[in-house]
Coordinates of C-alpha atoms and ligand atoms in Angstrom, one line a residue:
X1 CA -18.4 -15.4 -26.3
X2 CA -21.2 -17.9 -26.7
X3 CA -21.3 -17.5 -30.6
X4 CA -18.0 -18.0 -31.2
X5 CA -17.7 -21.0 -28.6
X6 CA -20.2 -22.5 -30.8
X7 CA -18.5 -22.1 -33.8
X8 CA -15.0 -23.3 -31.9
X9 CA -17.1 -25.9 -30.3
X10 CA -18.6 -27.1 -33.6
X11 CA -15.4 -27.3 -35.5
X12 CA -14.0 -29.1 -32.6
X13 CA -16.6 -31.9 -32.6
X14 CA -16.0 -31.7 -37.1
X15 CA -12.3 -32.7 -36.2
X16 CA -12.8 -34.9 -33.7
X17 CA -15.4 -37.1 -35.7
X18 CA -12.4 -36.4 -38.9
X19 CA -10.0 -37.9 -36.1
X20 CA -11.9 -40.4 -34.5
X21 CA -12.1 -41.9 -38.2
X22 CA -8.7 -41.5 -38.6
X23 CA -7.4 -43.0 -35.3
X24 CA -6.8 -42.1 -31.7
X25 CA -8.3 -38.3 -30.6
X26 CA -6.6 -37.0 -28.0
X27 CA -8.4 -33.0 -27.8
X28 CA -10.1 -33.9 -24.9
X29 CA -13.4 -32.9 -24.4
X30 CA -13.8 -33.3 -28.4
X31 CA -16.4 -30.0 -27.6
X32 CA -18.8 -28.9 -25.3
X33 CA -16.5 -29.1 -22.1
X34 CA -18.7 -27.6 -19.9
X35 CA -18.4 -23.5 -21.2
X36 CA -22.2 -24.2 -23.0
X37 CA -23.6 -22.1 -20.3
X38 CA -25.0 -18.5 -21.2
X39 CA -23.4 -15.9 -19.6
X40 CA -24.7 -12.6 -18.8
X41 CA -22.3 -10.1 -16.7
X42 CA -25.2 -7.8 -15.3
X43 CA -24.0 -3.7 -14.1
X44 CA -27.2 -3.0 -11.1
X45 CA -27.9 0.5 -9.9
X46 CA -27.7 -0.3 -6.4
X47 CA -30.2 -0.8 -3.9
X48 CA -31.5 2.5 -3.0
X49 CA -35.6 1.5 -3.8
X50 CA -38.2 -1.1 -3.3
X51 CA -37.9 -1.3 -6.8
X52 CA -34.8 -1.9 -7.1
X53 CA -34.2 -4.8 -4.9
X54 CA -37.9 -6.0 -6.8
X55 CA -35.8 -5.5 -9.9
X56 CA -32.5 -7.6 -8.8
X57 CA -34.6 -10.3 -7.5
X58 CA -36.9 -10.3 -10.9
X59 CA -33.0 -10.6 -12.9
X60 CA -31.4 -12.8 -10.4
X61 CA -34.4 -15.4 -10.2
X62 CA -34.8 -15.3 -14.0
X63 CA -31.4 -15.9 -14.5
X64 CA -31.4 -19.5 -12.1
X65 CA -34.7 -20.5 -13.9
X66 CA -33.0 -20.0 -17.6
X67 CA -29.8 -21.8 -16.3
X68 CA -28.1 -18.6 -17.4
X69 CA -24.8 -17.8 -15.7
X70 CA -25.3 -14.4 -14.2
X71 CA -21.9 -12.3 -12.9
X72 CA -23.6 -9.3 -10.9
X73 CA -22.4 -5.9 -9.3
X74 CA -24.2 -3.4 -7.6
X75 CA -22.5 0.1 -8.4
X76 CA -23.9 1.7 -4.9
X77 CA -25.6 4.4 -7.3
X78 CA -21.8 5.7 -9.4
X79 CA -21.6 5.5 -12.5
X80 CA -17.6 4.3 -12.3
X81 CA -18.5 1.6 -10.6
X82 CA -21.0 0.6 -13.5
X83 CA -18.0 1.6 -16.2
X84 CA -15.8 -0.5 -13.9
X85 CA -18.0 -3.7 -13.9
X86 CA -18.6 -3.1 -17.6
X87 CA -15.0 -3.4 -18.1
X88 CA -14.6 -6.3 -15.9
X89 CA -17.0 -8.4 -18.0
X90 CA -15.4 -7.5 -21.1
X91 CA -12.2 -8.8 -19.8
X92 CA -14.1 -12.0 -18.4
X93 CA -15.7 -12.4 -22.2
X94 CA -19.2 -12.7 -20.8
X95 CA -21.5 -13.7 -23.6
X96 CA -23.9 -10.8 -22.8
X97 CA -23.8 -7.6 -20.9
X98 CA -26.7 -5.6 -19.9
X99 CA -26.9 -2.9 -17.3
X100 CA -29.3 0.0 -16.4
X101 CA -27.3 3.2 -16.7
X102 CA -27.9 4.8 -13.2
X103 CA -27.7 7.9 -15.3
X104 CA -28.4 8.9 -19.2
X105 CA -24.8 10.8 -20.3
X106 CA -21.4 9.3 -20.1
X107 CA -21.5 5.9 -21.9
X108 CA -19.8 6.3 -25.2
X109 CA -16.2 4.9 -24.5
X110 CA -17.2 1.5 -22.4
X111 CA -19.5 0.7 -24.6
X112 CA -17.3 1.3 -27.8
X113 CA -15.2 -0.9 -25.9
X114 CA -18.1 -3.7 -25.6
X115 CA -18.7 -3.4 -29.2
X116 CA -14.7 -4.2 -30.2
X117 CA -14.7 -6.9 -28.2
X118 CA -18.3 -8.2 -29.7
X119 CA -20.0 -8.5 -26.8
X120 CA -23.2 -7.3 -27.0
X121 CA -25.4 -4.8 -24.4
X122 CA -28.4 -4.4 -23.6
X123 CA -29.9 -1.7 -22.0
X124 CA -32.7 -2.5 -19.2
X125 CA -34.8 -0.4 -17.3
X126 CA -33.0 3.4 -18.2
X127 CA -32.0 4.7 -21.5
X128 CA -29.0 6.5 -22.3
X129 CA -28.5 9.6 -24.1
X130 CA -26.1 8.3 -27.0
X131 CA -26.7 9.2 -30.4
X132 CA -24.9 5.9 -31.8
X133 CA -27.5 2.8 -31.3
X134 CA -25.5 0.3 -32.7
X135 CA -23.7 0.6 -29.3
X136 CA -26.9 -1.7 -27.9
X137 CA -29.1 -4.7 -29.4
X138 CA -32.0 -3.6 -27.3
X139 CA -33.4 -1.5 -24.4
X140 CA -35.9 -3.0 -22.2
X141 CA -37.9 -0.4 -20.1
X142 CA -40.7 2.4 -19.1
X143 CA -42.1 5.0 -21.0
X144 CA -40.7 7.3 -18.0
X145 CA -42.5 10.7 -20.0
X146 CA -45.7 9.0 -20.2
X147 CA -45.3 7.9 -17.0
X148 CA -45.2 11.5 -15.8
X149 CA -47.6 12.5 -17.9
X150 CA -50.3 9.9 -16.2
X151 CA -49.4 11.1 -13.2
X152 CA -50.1 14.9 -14.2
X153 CA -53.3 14.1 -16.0
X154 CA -54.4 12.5 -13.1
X155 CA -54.0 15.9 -11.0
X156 CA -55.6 18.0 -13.7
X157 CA -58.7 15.5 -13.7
X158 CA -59.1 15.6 -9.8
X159 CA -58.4 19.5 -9.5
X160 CA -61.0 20.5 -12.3
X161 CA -63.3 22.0 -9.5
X162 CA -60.8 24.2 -7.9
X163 CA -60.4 27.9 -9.1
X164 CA -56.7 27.3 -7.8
X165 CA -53.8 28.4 -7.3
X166 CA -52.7 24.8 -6.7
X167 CA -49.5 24.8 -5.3
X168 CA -47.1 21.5 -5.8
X169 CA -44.1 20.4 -5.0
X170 CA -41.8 17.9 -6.5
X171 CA -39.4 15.2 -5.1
X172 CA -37.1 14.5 -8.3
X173 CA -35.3 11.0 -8.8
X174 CA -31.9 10.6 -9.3
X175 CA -30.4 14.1 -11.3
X176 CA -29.2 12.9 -14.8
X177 CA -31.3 9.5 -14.4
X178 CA -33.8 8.9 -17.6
X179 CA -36.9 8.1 -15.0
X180 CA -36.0 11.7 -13.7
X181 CA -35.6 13.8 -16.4
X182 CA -38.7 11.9 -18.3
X183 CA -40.9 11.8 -15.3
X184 CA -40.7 15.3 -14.8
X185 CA -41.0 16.5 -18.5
X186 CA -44.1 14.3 -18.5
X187 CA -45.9 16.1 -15.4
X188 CA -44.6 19.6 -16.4
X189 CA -46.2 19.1 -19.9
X190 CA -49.4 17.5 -18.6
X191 CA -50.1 20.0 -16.6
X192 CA -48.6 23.4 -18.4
X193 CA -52.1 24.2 -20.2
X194 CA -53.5 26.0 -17.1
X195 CA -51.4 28.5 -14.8
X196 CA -53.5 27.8 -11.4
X197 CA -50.8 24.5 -11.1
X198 CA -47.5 26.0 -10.2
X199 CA -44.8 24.3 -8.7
X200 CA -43.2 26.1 -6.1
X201 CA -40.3 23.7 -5.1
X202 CA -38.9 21.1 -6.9
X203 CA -35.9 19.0 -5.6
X204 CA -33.6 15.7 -6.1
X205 CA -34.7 13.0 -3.2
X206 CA -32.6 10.5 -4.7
X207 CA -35.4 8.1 -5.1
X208 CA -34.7 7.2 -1.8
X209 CA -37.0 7.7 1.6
X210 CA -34.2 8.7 3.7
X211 CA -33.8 12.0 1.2
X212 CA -37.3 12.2 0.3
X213 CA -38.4 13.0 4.2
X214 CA -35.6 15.6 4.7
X215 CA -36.3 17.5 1.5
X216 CA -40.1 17.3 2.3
X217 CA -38.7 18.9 5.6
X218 CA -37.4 22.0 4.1
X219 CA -40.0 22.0 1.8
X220 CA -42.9 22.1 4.8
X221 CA -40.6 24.7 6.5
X222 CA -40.6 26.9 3.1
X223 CA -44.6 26.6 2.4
X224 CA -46.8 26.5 4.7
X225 CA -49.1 26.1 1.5
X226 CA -48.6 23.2 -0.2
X227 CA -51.5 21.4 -2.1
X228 CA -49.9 18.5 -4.1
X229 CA -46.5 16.5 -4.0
X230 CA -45.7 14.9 -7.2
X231 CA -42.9 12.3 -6.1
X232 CA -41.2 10.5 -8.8
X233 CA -41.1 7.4 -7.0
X234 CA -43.1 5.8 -4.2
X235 CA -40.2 5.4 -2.1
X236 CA -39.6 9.3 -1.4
X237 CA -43.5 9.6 -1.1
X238 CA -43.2 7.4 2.0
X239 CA -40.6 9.4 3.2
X240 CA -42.2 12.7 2.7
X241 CA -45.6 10.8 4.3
X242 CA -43.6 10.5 7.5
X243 CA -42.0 14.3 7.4
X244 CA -45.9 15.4 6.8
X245 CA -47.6 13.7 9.8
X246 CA -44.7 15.2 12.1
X247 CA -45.7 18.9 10.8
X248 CA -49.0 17.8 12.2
X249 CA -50.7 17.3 8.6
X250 CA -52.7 14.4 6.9
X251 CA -51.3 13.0 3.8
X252 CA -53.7 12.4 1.0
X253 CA -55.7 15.0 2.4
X254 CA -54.1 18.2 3.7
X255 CA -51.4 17.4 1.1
X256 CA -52.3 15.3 -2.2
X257 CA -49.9 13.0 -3.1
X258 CA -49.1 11.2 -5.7
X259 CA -45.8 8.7 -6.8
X260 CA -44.7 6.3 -9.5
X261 CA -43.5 2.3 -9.3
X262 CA -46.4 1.1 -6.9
X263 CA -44.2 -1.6 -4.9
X264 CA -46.0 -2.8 -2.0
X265 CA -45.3 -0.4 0.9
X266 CA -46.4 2.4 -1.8
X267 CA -49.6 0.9 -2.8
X268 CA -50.4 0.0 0.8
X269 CA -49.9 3.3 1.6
X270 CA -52.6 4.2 -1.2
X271 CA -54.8 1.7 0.4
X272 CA -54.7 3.9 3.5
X273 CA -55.4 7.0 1.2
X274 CA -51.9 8.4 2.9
X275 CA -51.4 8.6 -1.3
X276 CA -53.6 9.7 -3.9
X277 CA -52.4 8.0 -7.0
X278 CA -49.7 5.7 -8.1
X279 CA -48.2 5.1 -12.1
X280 CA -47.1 1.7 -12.1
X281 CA -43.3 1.3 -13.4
X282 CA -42.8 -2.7 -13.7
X283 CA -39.2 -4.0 -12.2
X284 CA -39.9 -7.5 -13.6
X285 CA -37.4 -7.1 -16.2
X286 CA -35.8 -10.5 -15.7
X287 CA -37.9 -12.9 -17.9
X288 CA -37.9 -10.3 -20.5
X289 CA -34.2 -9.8 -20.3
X290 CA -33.3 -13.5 -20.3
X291 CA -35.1 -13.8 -23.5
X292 CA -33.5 -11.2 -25.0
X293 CA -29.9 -12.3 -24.5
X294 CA -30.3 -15.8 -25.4
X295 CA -31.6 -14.6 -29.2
X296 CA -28.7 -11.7 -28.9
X297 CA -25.9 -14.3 -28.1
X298 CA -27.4 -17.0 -30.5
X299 CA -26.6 -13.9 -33.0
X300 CA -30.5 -13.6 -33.6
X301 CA -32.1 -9.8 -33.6
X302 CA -34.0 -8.6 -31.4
X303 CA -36.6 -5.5 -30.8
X304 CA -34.4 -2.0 -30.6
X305 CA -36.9 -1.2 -27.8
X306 CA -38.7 -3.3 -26.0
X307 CA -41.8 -1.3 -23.7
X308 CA -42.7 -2.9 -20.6
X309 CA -46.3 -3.0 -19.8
X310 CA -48.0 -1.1 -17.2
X311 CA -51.0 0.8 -15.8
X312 CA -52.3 2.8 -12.4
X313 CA -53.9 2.3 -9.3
X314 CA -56.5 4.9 -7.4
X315 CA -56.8 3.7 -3.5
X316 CA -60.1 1.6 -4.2
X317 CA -57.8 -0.6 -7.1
X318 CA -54.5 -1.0 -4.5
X319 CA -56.8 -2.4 -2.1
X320 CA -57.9 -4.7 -4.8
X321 CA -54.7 -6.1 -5.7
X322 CA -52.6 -6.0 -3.0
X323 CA -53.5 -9.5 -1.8
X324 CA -51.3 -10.5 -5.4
X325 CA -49.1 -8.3 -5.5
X326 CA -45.6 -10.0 -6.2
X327 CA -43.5 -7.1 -5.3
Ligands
LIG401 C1 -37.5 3.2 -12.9 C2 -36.3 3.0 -12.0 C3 -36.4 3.9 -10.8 C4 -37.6 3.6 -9.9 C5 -37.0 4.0 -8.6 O1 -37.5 2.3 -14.0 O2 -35.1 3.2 -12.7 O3 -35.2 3.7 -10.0 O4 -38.7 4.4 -10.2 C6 -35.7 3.3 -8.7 O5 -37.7 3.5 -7.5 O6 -34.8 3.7 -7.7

């Protein structure tokens, strides 16, 4: 671990400097040896999203430009394969561990076993549910409910004309993921002060397209009335764009729509007006992150929670920006 090496490493130079007065010093590399390099074992989600490959290449680049050595795994979206990897680092006495938990519950145990082995976590892009906090220095990441609750406002704002009922419909993220759960206890609360919004289907697209066009499927099979889809990230909005042209209806306009993480294949599609209204959720984590572990494994503390800066785009602002958009 990079603070104890330190201390080894530092007594090793005090006794070879003792020796070298005394006579001949045969330790070696009297210190440093080559270990003096940071390293983070990192537990990825998988690659199910624009953001997250945005989100591996913000960590991975990061890591190569702080000369930090970076042991990665991507868990394919289970949560054992996260524990797994966890486990693995601890037994490869990584400096650092940080992961984001592809869901909130279920953490306790590997991270009790991080903690005996003093190897600190931090948490980066989703929370966990745990009640214990010493079990991480730091989590770096949304405001997933206020990101819902933009998106909600939003609709409230551009519906104020209309007597309603507006009718919505809801691709969910991930179940048991934090930007699920938050992102849709945002919208539900933003909107919850007048009855004409009502959401008549609401159903996990796994935050990926593939999902997101069959569920809009069913969903444009069920309800031939649908006003607004509220997709919790941009990634099932493009699928459900493709499942609402084939039923022969415009997106944006017959259907409103309107998404969260405004990657570039989202916010291109809000260009087009395809989407409504995008909630920016930032995957350039790495910088951040690098930071953060460097002060954690020089035994330095760090921010409990660290927010990650953000903001939203209408059609007219994507078209502005796209041009420098980096992901
Ligand atoms: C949010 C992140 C979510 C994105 C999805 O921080 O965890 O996971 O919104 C991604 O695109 O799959």
């Amino acid at each position: 671990m990079f603070r104890k090496r330190a201390g080894v490493l530092l007594t090793a130079a005090l006794l070879v400097s003792v020796l070298g007065a005394c006579g001949d010093d045969d330790s070696g590399d009297g210190g440093g040896g080559g270990g003096d390099k940071l390293t983070i074992g990192f537990a990825q989600v998988g690659a199910e999203s624009g953001w997250r490959t945005a989100n591996t290449k913000s960590i991975q680049e990061s890591a190569k430009a702080a000369g930090v050595e970076l042991k990665f795994s991507d868990a394919q979206g289970k949560q054992e394969n996260q524990i797994k990897a966890i486990r693995s680092f601890i037994t490869q006495r990584v400096d650092v561990i940080a992961f984001s938990p592809v869901v909130e519950s279920g953490w306790d145990t590997v991270l009790k076993e991080a903690k005996d082995a003093e190897i600190p976590v931090i948490l980066t892009d989703r929370a966990i549910d745990s009640t214990d906090e010493s079990l991480y220095e730091s989590f770096i990441g949304s405001d997933f409910v206020l990101e819902g609750k933009k998106a909600g406002e939003w609709l409230v704002e551009d519906e104020k004309d209309e007597p309603g009922p507006v009718n919505i419909v809801e691709l969910q993220g991930t179940p048991g993921a934090a930007p699920a759960n938050d992102r849709k206890a945002g919208f539900a609360d933003a909107i919850k002060a007048d009855p004409k919004f009502k959401i008549i289907a609401s159903q996990t697209g796994q935050f990926t397209r593939t999902d997101g066009k069959q569920v809009m499927e069913t969903f444009l099979k069920s309800h031939p009335d649908i006003d607004v889809l509220y997709a919790h990230n941009d990634d099932m909005g493009l699928g459900a764009i493709e499942a609402i042209e084939a039923a022969g209806k415009t997106p944006g306009k017959d259907i409103k729509i309107i998404t969260v993480d405004a990657v570039k294949d989202g916010m291109t599609a809000l260009s087009e007006g395809k989407i409504n209204f995008i909630v920016e959720c930032s995957p350039l984590l790495g910088p951040q992150l690098m930071d953060l572990a460097k002060t954690v494994a020089d035994g330095g503390t760090v921010d409990k929670r660290v927010l990650t800066e953000e903001t939203t785009f209408t059609p007219e602002q994507a078209k502005e920006v796209l041009p420098e958009r980096k992901y």
